[in-house]
JSON list of C-alpha atoms in Angstrom, two decimals:
[
{"chain": "O", "resi": 1, "resn": "MET", "atom": "CA", "xyz": [-9.50, -9.03, 14.42]},
{"chain": "O", "resi": 2, "resn": "ASN", "atom": "CA", "xyz": [-11.89, -7.15, 16.59]},
{"chain": "O", "resi": 3, "resn": "ASN", "atom": "CA", "xyz": [-10.06, -3.81, 16.77]},
{"chain": "O", "resi": 4, "resn": "TYR", "atom": "CA", "xyz": [-11.39, -0.89, 14.67]},
{"chain": "O", "resi": 5, "resn": "LEU", "atom": "CA", "xyz": [-7.98, -0.22, 13.00]},
{"chain": "O", "resi": 6, "resn": "PHE", "atom": "CA", "xyz": [-8.24, -3.82, 11.37]},
{"chain": "O", "resi": 7, "resn": "LYS", "atom": "CA", "xyz": [-11.75, -3.31, 10.14]},
{"chain": "O", "resi": 8, "resn": "GLN", "atom": "CA", "xyz": [-11.02, -0.02, 8.63]},
{"chain": "O", "resi": 9, "resn": "LEU", "atom": "CA", "xyz": [-8.08, -1.29, 6.78]},
{"chain": "O", "resi": 10, "resn": "ARG", "atom": "CA", "xyz": [-10.09, -4.06, 5.51]},
{"chain": "O", "resi": 11, "resn": "PHE", "atom": "CA", "xyz": [-12.67, -1.48, 4.31]},
{"chain": "O", "resi": 12, "resn": "VAL", "atom": "CA", "xyz": [-10.06, 0.78, 3.01]},
{"chain": "O", "resi": 13, "resn": "ARG", "atom": "CA", "xyz": [-8.46, -2.06, 0.97]},
{"chain": "O", "resi": 14, "resn": "ASP", "atom": "CA", "xyz": [-11.41, -3.97, -0.22]},
{"chain": "O", "resi": 15, "resn": "SER", "atom": "CA", "xyz": [-12.23, -0.43, -1.84]},
{"chain": "O", "resi": 16, "resn": "THR", "atom": "CA", "xyz": [-9.30, -0.11, -3.41]},
{"chain": "O", "resi": 17, "resn": "ILE", "atom": "CA", "xyz": [-9.58, -3.52, -4.87]},
{"chain": "O", "resi": 18, "resn": "LYS", "atom": "CA", "xyz": [-12.82, -3.09, -5.89]},
{"chain": "O", "resi": 19, "resn": "GLN", "atom": "CA", "xyz": [-12.04, 0.21, -7.86]},
{"chain": "O", "resi": 20, "resn": "VAL", "atom": "CA", "xyz": [-9.80, -1.73, -10.12]},
{"chain": "O", "resi": 21, "resn": "LYS", "atom": "CA", "xyz": [-11.47, -4.92, -10.62]},
{"chain": "O", "resi": 22, "resn": "GLU", "atom": "CA", "xyz": [-12.69, -4.46, -13.85]},
{"chain": "O", "resi": 23, "resn": "ILE", "atom": "CA", "xyz": [-9.50, -2.50, -15.79]},
{"chain": "O", "resi": 24, "resn": "SER", "atom": "CA", "xyz": [-7.41, -4.18, -17.87]},
{"chain": "O", "resi": 25, "resn": "GLU", "atom": "CA", "xyz": [-3.57, -4.83, -17.66]},
{"chain": "O", "resi": 26, "resn": "GLU", "atom": "CA", "xyz": [-3.13, -2.23, -20.45]},
{"chain": "O", "resi": 27, "resn": "GLU", "atom": "CA", "xyz": [-5.34, 0.30, -18.82]},
{"chain": "O", "resi": 28, "resn": "ALA", "atom": "CA", "xyz": [-3.31, -0.40, -15.38]},
{"chain": "O", "resi": 29, "resn": "ARG", "atom": "CA", "xyz": [-0.16, 0.57, -17.16]},
{"chain": "O", "resi": 30, "resn": "THR", "atom": "CA", "xyz": [-1.28, 3.55, -18.77]},
{"chain": "O", "resi": 31, "resn": "VAL", "atom": "CA", "xyz": [-0.06, 7.09, -17.57]},
{"chain": "O", "resi": 32, "resn": "PRO", "atom": "CA", "xyz": [-2.65, 9.79, -18.37]},
{"chain": "O", "resi": 33, "resn": "ARG", "atom": "CA", "xyz": [-1.38, 13.19, -19.32]},
{"chain": "O", "resi": 34, "resn": "GLY", "atom": "CA", "xyz": [-0.94, 15.25, -16.46]},
{"chain": "O", "resi": 35, "resn": "PHE", "atom": "CA", "xyz": [-0.04, 12.47, -14.25]},
{"chain": "O", "resi": 36, "resn": "ASN", "atom": "CA", "xyz": [3.35, 11.21, -13.00]},
{"chain": "O", "resi": 37, "resn": "ASN", "atom": "CA", "xyz": [2.06, 7.36, -12.40]},
{"chain": "O", "resi": 38, "resn": "ASN", "atom": "CA", "xyz": [-0.33, 4.95, -13.42]},
{"chain": "O", "resi": 39, "resn": "ILE", "atom": "CA", "xyz": [-2.66, 2.48, -11.63]},
{"chain": "O", "resi": 40, "resn": "LEU", "atom": "CA", "xyz": [-0.37, -0.01, -11.49]},
{"chain": "O", "resi": 41, "resn": "TRP", "atom": "CA", "xyz": [2.20, 2.27, -9.71]},
{"chain": "O", "resi": 42, "resn": "ASN", "atom": "CA", "xyz": [-0.17, 3.48, -7.22]},
{"chain": "O", "resi": 43, "resn": "LEU", "atom": "CA", "xyz": [-1.61, -0.04, -6.28]},
{"chain": "O", "resi": 44, "resn": "GLY", "atom": "CA", "xyz": [2.25, -1.49, -6.08]},
{"chain": "O", "resi": 45, "resn": "HIS", "atom": "CA", "xyz": [3.14, 1.83, -3.98]},
{"chain": "O", "resi": 46, "resn": "ILE", "atom": "CA", "xyz": [0.26, 1.15, -1.41]},
{"chain": "O", "resi": 47, "resn": "LEU", "atom": "CA", "xyz": [1.58, -2.51, -1.27]},
{"chain": "O", "resi": 48, "resn": "LEU", "atom": "CA", "xyz": [4.87, -1.23, -0.67]},
{"chain": "O", "resi": 49, "resn": "VAL", "atom": "CA", "xyz": [4.28, 1.33, 1.88]},
{"chain": "O", "resi": 50, "resn": "HIS", "atom": "CA", "xyz": [1.91, -0.62, 3.75]},
{"chain": "O", "resi": 51, "resn": "GLU", "atom": "CA", "xyz": [4.62, -3.65, 4.18]},
{"chain": "O", "resi": 52, "resn": "LYS", "atom": "CA", "xyz": [7.28, -1.12, 5.41]},
{"chain": "O", "resi": 53, "resn": "PHE", "atom": "CA", "xyz": [4.73, 0.72, 7.94]},
{"chain": "O", "resi": 54, "resn": "SER", "atom": "CA", "xyz": [2.79, -2.41, 8.91]},
{"chain": "O", "resi": 55, "resn": "PHE", "atom": "CA", "xyz": [5.84, -4.92, 9.14]},
{"chain": "O", "resi": 56, "resn": "ALA", "atom": "CA", "xyz": [9.43, -3.18, 8.83]},
{"chain": "O", "resi": 57, "resn": "LEU", "atom": "CA", "xyz": [8.52, -0.55, 11.48]},
{"chain": "O", "resi": 58, "resn": "ALA", "atom": "CA", "xyz": [7.45, -3.32, 13.91]},
{"chain": "O", "resi": 59, "resn": "ASN", "atom": "CA", "xyz": [10.56, -5.62, 13.38]},
{"chain": "O", "resi": 60, "resn": "GLU", "atom": "CA", "xyz": [8.73, -7.84, 11.15]},
{"chain": "O", "resi": 61, "resn": "LYS", "atom": "CA", "xyz": [9.84, -9.50, 7.97]},
{"chain": "O", "resi": 62, "resn": "MET", "atom": "CA", "xyz": [8.67, -7.81, 4.62]},
{"chain": "O", "resi": 63, "resn": "GLU", "atom": "CA", "xyz": [7.38, -10.25, 2.33]},
{"chain": "O", "resi": 64, "resn": "LEU", "atom": "CA", "xyz": [7.78, -8.45, -1.02]},
{"chain": "O", "resi": 65, "resn": "PRO", "atom": "CA", "xyz": [10.43, -9.21, -3.45]},
{"chain": "O", "resi": 66, "resn": "LYS", "atom": "CA", "xyz": [13.34, -7.05, -3.31]},
{"chain": "O", "resi": 67, "resn": "HIS", "atom": "CA", "xyz": [12.64, -5.45, -6.49]},
{"chain": "O", "resi": 68, "resn": "PHE", "atom": "CA", "xyz": [9.37, -3.80, -5.71]},
{"chain": "O", "resi": 69, "resn": "ALA", "atom": "CA", "xyz": [11.18, -1.00, -3.81]},
{"chain": "O", "resi": 70, "resn": "GLU", "atom": "CA", "xyz": [12.96, -0.19, -7.03]},
{"chain": "O", "resi": 71, "resn": "VAL", "atom": "CA", "xyz": [9.66, 0.00, -8.77]},
{"chain": "O", "resi": 72, "resn": "PHE", "atom": "CA", "xyz": [7.20, 1.18, -6.44]},
{"chain": "O", "resi": 73, "resn": "ALA", "atom": "CA", "xyz": [9.12, 3.33, -3.95]},
{"chain": "O", "resi": 74, "resn": "PRO", "atom": "CA", "xyz": [8.51, 7.25, -3.26]},
{"chain": "O", "resi": 75, "resn": "GLY", "atom": "CA", "xyz": [9.70, 9.08, -6.30]},
{"chain": "O", "resi": 76, "resn": "THR", "atom": "CA", "xyz": [9.97, 6.16, -8.55]},
{"chain": "O", "resi": 77, "resn": "MET", "atom": "CA", "xyz": [7.86, 6.30, -12.14]},
{"chain": "O", "resi": 78, "resn": "PRO", "atom": "CA", "xyz": [6.74, 3.95, -14.68]},
{"chain": "O", "resi": 79, "resn": "GLU", "atom": "CA", "xyz": [8.97, 5.62, -17.35]},
{"chain": "O", "resi": 80, "resn": "HIS", "atom": "CA", "xyz": [11.76, 4.37, -15.60]},
{"chain": "O", "resi": 81, "resn": "TRP", "atom": "CA", "xyz": [10.45, 0.85, -14.93]},
{"chain": "O", "resi": 82, "resn": "GLY", "atom": "CA", "xyz": [13.01, -1.96, -16.39]},
{"chain": "O", "resi": 83, "resn": "THR", "atom": "CA", "xyz": [11.66, -5.57, -16.86]},
{"chain": "O", "resi": 84, "resn": "GLN", "atom": "CA", "xyz": [10.91, -6.86, -13.45]},
{"chain": "O", "resi": 85, "resn": "VAL", "atom": "CA", "xyz": [7.63, -5.17, -13.26]},
{"chain": "O", "resi": 86, "resn": "PRO", "atom": "CA", "xyz": [5.05, -7.42, -11.66]},
{"chain": "O", "resi": 87, "resn": "GLY", "atom": "CA", "xyz": [1.41, -7.98, -13.72]},
{"chain": "O", "resi": 88, "resn": "LEU", "atom": "CA", "xyz": [-1.73, -6.46, -11.93]},
{"chain": "O", "resi": 89, "resn": "ASN", "atom": "CA", "xyz": [-3.17, -9.77, -10.99]},
{"chain": "O", "resi": 90, "resn": "GLU", "atom": "CA", "xyz": [-0.01, -10.58, -8.78]},
{"chain": "O", "resi": 91, "resn": "ILE", "atom": "CA", "xyz": [-0.40, -6.94, -7.37]},
{"chain": "O", "resi": 92, "resn": "LEU", "atom": "CA", "xyz": [-3.96, -7.66, -6.52]},
{"chain": "O", "resi": 93, "resn": "LEU", "atom": "CA", "xyz": [-3.51, -11.12, -5.08]},
{"chain": "O", "resi": 94, "resn": "LEU", "atom": "CA", "xyz": [-0.49, -9.33, -2.74]},
{"chain": "O", "resi": 95, "resn": "LEU", "atom": "CA", "xyz": [-3.05, -6.40, -1.71]},
{"chain": "O", "resi": 96, "resn": "SER", "atom": "CA", "xyz": [-5.59, -9.17, -1.17]},
{"chain": "O", "resi": 97, "resn": "MET", "atom": "CA", "xyz": [-3.65, -10.92, 1.30]},
{"chain": "O", "resi": 98, "resn": "GLN", "atom": "CA", "xyz": [-1.85, -8.50, 3.07]},
{"chain": "O", "resi": 99, "resn": "ILE", "atom": "CA", "xyz": [-4.46, -6.91, 5.59]},
{"chain": "O", "resi": 100, "resn": "GLU", "atom": "CA", "xyz": [-5.24, -10.60, 6.98]},
{"chain": "O", "resi": 101, "resn": "ARG", "atom": "CA", "xyz": [-1.39, -11.18, 7.52]},
{"chain": "O", "resi": 102, "resn": "THR", "atom": "CA", "xyz": [-1.30, -7.56, 8.92]},
{"chain": "O", "resi": 103, "resn": "GLY", "atom": "CA", "xyz": [-3.76, -8.72, 11.59]},
{"chain": "O", "resi": 104, "resn": "GLN", "atom": "CA", "xyz": [-2.34, -12.15, 12.31]},
{"chain": "O", "resi": 105, "resn": "THR", "atom": "CA", "xyz": [0.92, -10.15, 13.16]},
{"chain": "O", "resi": 106, "resn": "LEU", "atom": "CA", "xyz": [0.02, -7.39, 14.85]},
{"chain": "O", "resi": 107, "resn": "GLU", "atom": "CA", "xyz": [-3.29, -8.01, 16.42]},
{"chain": "O", "resi": 108, "resn": "HIS", "atom": "CA", "xyz": [-1.93, -7.88, 20.10]},
{"chain": "O", "resi": 109, "resn": "ARG", "atom": "CA", "xyz": [0.67, -5.77, 19.28]},
{"chain": "O", "resi": 110, "resn": "LEU", "atom": "CA", "xyz": [-0.82, -2.38, 18.51]},
{"chain": "O", "resi": 111, "resn": "GLU", "atom": "CA", "xyz": [0.27, -0.63, 21.92]},
{"chain": "O", "resi": 112, "resn": "GLU", "atom": "CA", "xyz": [3.90, -1.46, 20.94]},
{"chain": "O", "resi": 113, "resn": "LYS", "atom": "CA", "xyz": [6.26, 1.50, 20.79]},
{"chain": "O", "resi": 114, "resn": "LEU", "atom": "CA", "xyz": [8.69, 1.42, 18.00]},
{"chain": "O", "resi": 115, "resn": "GLU", "atom": "CA", "xyz": [12.19, 1.05, 18.57]},
{"chain": "O", "resi": 116, "resn": "GLU", "atom": "CA", "xyz": [12.59, 4.56, 17.35]},
{"chain": "O", "resi": 117, "resn": "PRO", "atom": "CA", "xyz": [9.94, 7.15, 16.22]},
{"chain": "O", "resi": 118, "resn": "PHE", "atom": "CA", "xyz": [9.57, 7.36, 12.54]},
{"chain": "O", "resi": 119, "resn": "VAL", "atom": "CA", "xyz": [8.78, 10.44, 10.94]},
{"chain": "O", "resi": 120, "resn": "THR", "atom": "CA", "xyz": [7.06, 10.42, 7.67]},
{"chain": "O", "resi": 121, "resn": "SER", "atom": "CA", "xyz": [7.56, 12.56, 4.59]},
{"chain": "O", "resi": 122, "resn": "ALA", "atom": "CA", "xyz": [4.85, 14.67, 5.58]},
{"chain": "O", "resi": 123, "resn": "GLY", "atom": "CA", "xyz": [6.49, 15.70, 9.08]},
{"chain": "O", "resi": 124, "resn": "LEU", "atom": "CA", "xyz": [4.29, 13.36, 10.98]},
{"chain": "O", "resi": 125, "resn": "GLU", "atom": "CA", "xyz": [5.70, 11.20, 14.01]},
{"chain": "O", "resi": 126, "resn": "LEU", "atom": "CA", "xyz": [4.77, 7.81, 14.60]},
{"chain": "O", "resi": 127, "resn": "LEU", "atom": "CA", "xyz": [5.66, 6.31, 17.91]},
{"chain": "O", "resi": 128, "resn": "ALA", "atom": "CA", "xyz": [3.53, 3.07, 17.90]},
{"chain": "O", "resi": 129, "resn": "VAL", "atom": "CA", "xyz": [2.16, 0.03, 16.01]},
{"chain": "O", "resi": 130, "resn": "LYS", "atom": "CA", "xyz": [-1.27, 1.39, 16.22]},
{"chain": "O", "resi": 131, "resn": "GLU", "atom": "CA", "xyz": [0.01, 4.82, 15.03]},
{"chain": "O", "resi": 132, "resn": "CYS", "atom": "CA", "xyz": [1.58, 3.04, 12.04]},
{"chain": "O", "resi": 133, "resn": "LEU", "atom": "CA", "xyz": [-1.50, 1.51, 10.95]},
{"chain": "O", "resi": 134, "resn": "SER", "atom": "CA", "xyz": [-3.45, 4.52, 11.28]},
{"chain": "O", "resi": 135, "resn": "PHE", "atom": "CA", "xyz": [-1.16, 6.12, 9.04]},
{"chain": "O", "resi": 136, "resn": "CYS", "atom": "CA", "xyz": [-1.79, 3.20, 6.36]},
{"chain": "O", "resi": 137, "resn": "ILE", "atom": "CA", "xyz": [-5.30, 4.04, 6.11]},
{"chain": "O", "resi": 138, "resn": "TYR", "atom": "CA", "xyz": [-4.62, 7.75, 5.21]},
{"chain": "O", "resi": 139, "resn": "HIS", "atom": "CA", "xyz": [-2.19, 7.13, 2.87]},
{"chain": "O", "resi": 140, "resn": "GLU", "atom": "CA", "xyz": [-4.16, 4.17, 0.76]},
{"chain": "O", "resi": 141, "resn": "GLY", "atom": "CA", "xyz": [-6.89, 6.79, 0.75]},
{"chain": "O", "resi": 142, "resn": "MET", "atom": "CA", "xyz": [-4.52, 9.27, -0.79]},
{"chain": "O", "resi": 143, "resn": "HIS", "atom": "CA", "xyz": [-3.70, 6.84, -3.38]},
{"chain": "O", "resi": 144, "resn": "PHE", "atom": "CA", "xyz": [-7.08, 5.51, -3.86]},
{"chain": "O", "resi": 145, "resn": "ALA", "atom": "CA", "xyz": [-8.06, 9.05, -5.00]},
{"chain": "O", "resi": 146, "resn": "ALA", "atom": "CA", "xyz": [-5.36, 9.35, -7.31]},
{"chain": "O", "resi": 147, "resn": "ILE", "atom": "CA", "xyz": [-6.47, 5.74, -8.98]},
{"chain": "O", "resi": 148, "resn": "LYS", "atom": "CA", "xyz": [-9.90, 7.15, -9.33]},
{"chain": "O", "resi": 149, "resn": "ALA", "atom": "CA", "xyz": [-8.81, 10.26, -11.29]},
{"chain": "O", "resi": 150, "resn": "ILE", "atom": "CA", "xyz": [-6.53, 8.15, -13.53]},
{"chain": "O", "resi": 151, "resn": "LYS", "atom": "CA", "xyz": [-9.69, 5.89, -14.11]},
{"chain": "O", "resi": 152, "resn": "GLN", "atom": "CA", "xyz": [-11.68, 8.98, -15.04]},
{"chain": "O", "resi": 153, "resn": "GLN", "atom": "CA", "xyz": [-8.93, 10.00, -17.56]},
{"chain": "O", "resi": 154, "resn": "LEU", "atom": "CA", "xyz": [-8.73, 6.60, -19.22]}
]
């Protein structure tokens, strides 16, 4: 994985994991006043969105339990969670393995065009695999900032 995109994906992911390494399960599940979500939701959301943009849009199999979408999709919130919520350690393990899997699967497909253009919720049109991966860096950075803000309130 020599391409700069994979190096940046690894850097961002390592930074995210390092940011939450010392927090407890209880802290990860706390929604501070003024926030809609907690750290666990942000981590699961990063995982889910990366899976969609790196694998599903490239016609690869997503390797997450189906109920993750019900828990971590855009618009979901911990106050509506049922009983099938993964723990912090499970999410961290999946996050730590995801970037390597992304590189192994997509390293030689960066220039490949998507079957259909994909427009993000912010209105950005993605046309190729490399654009999806680049968007993942931006998206994770946004949620990294949210995680830092939540940590400051704990």
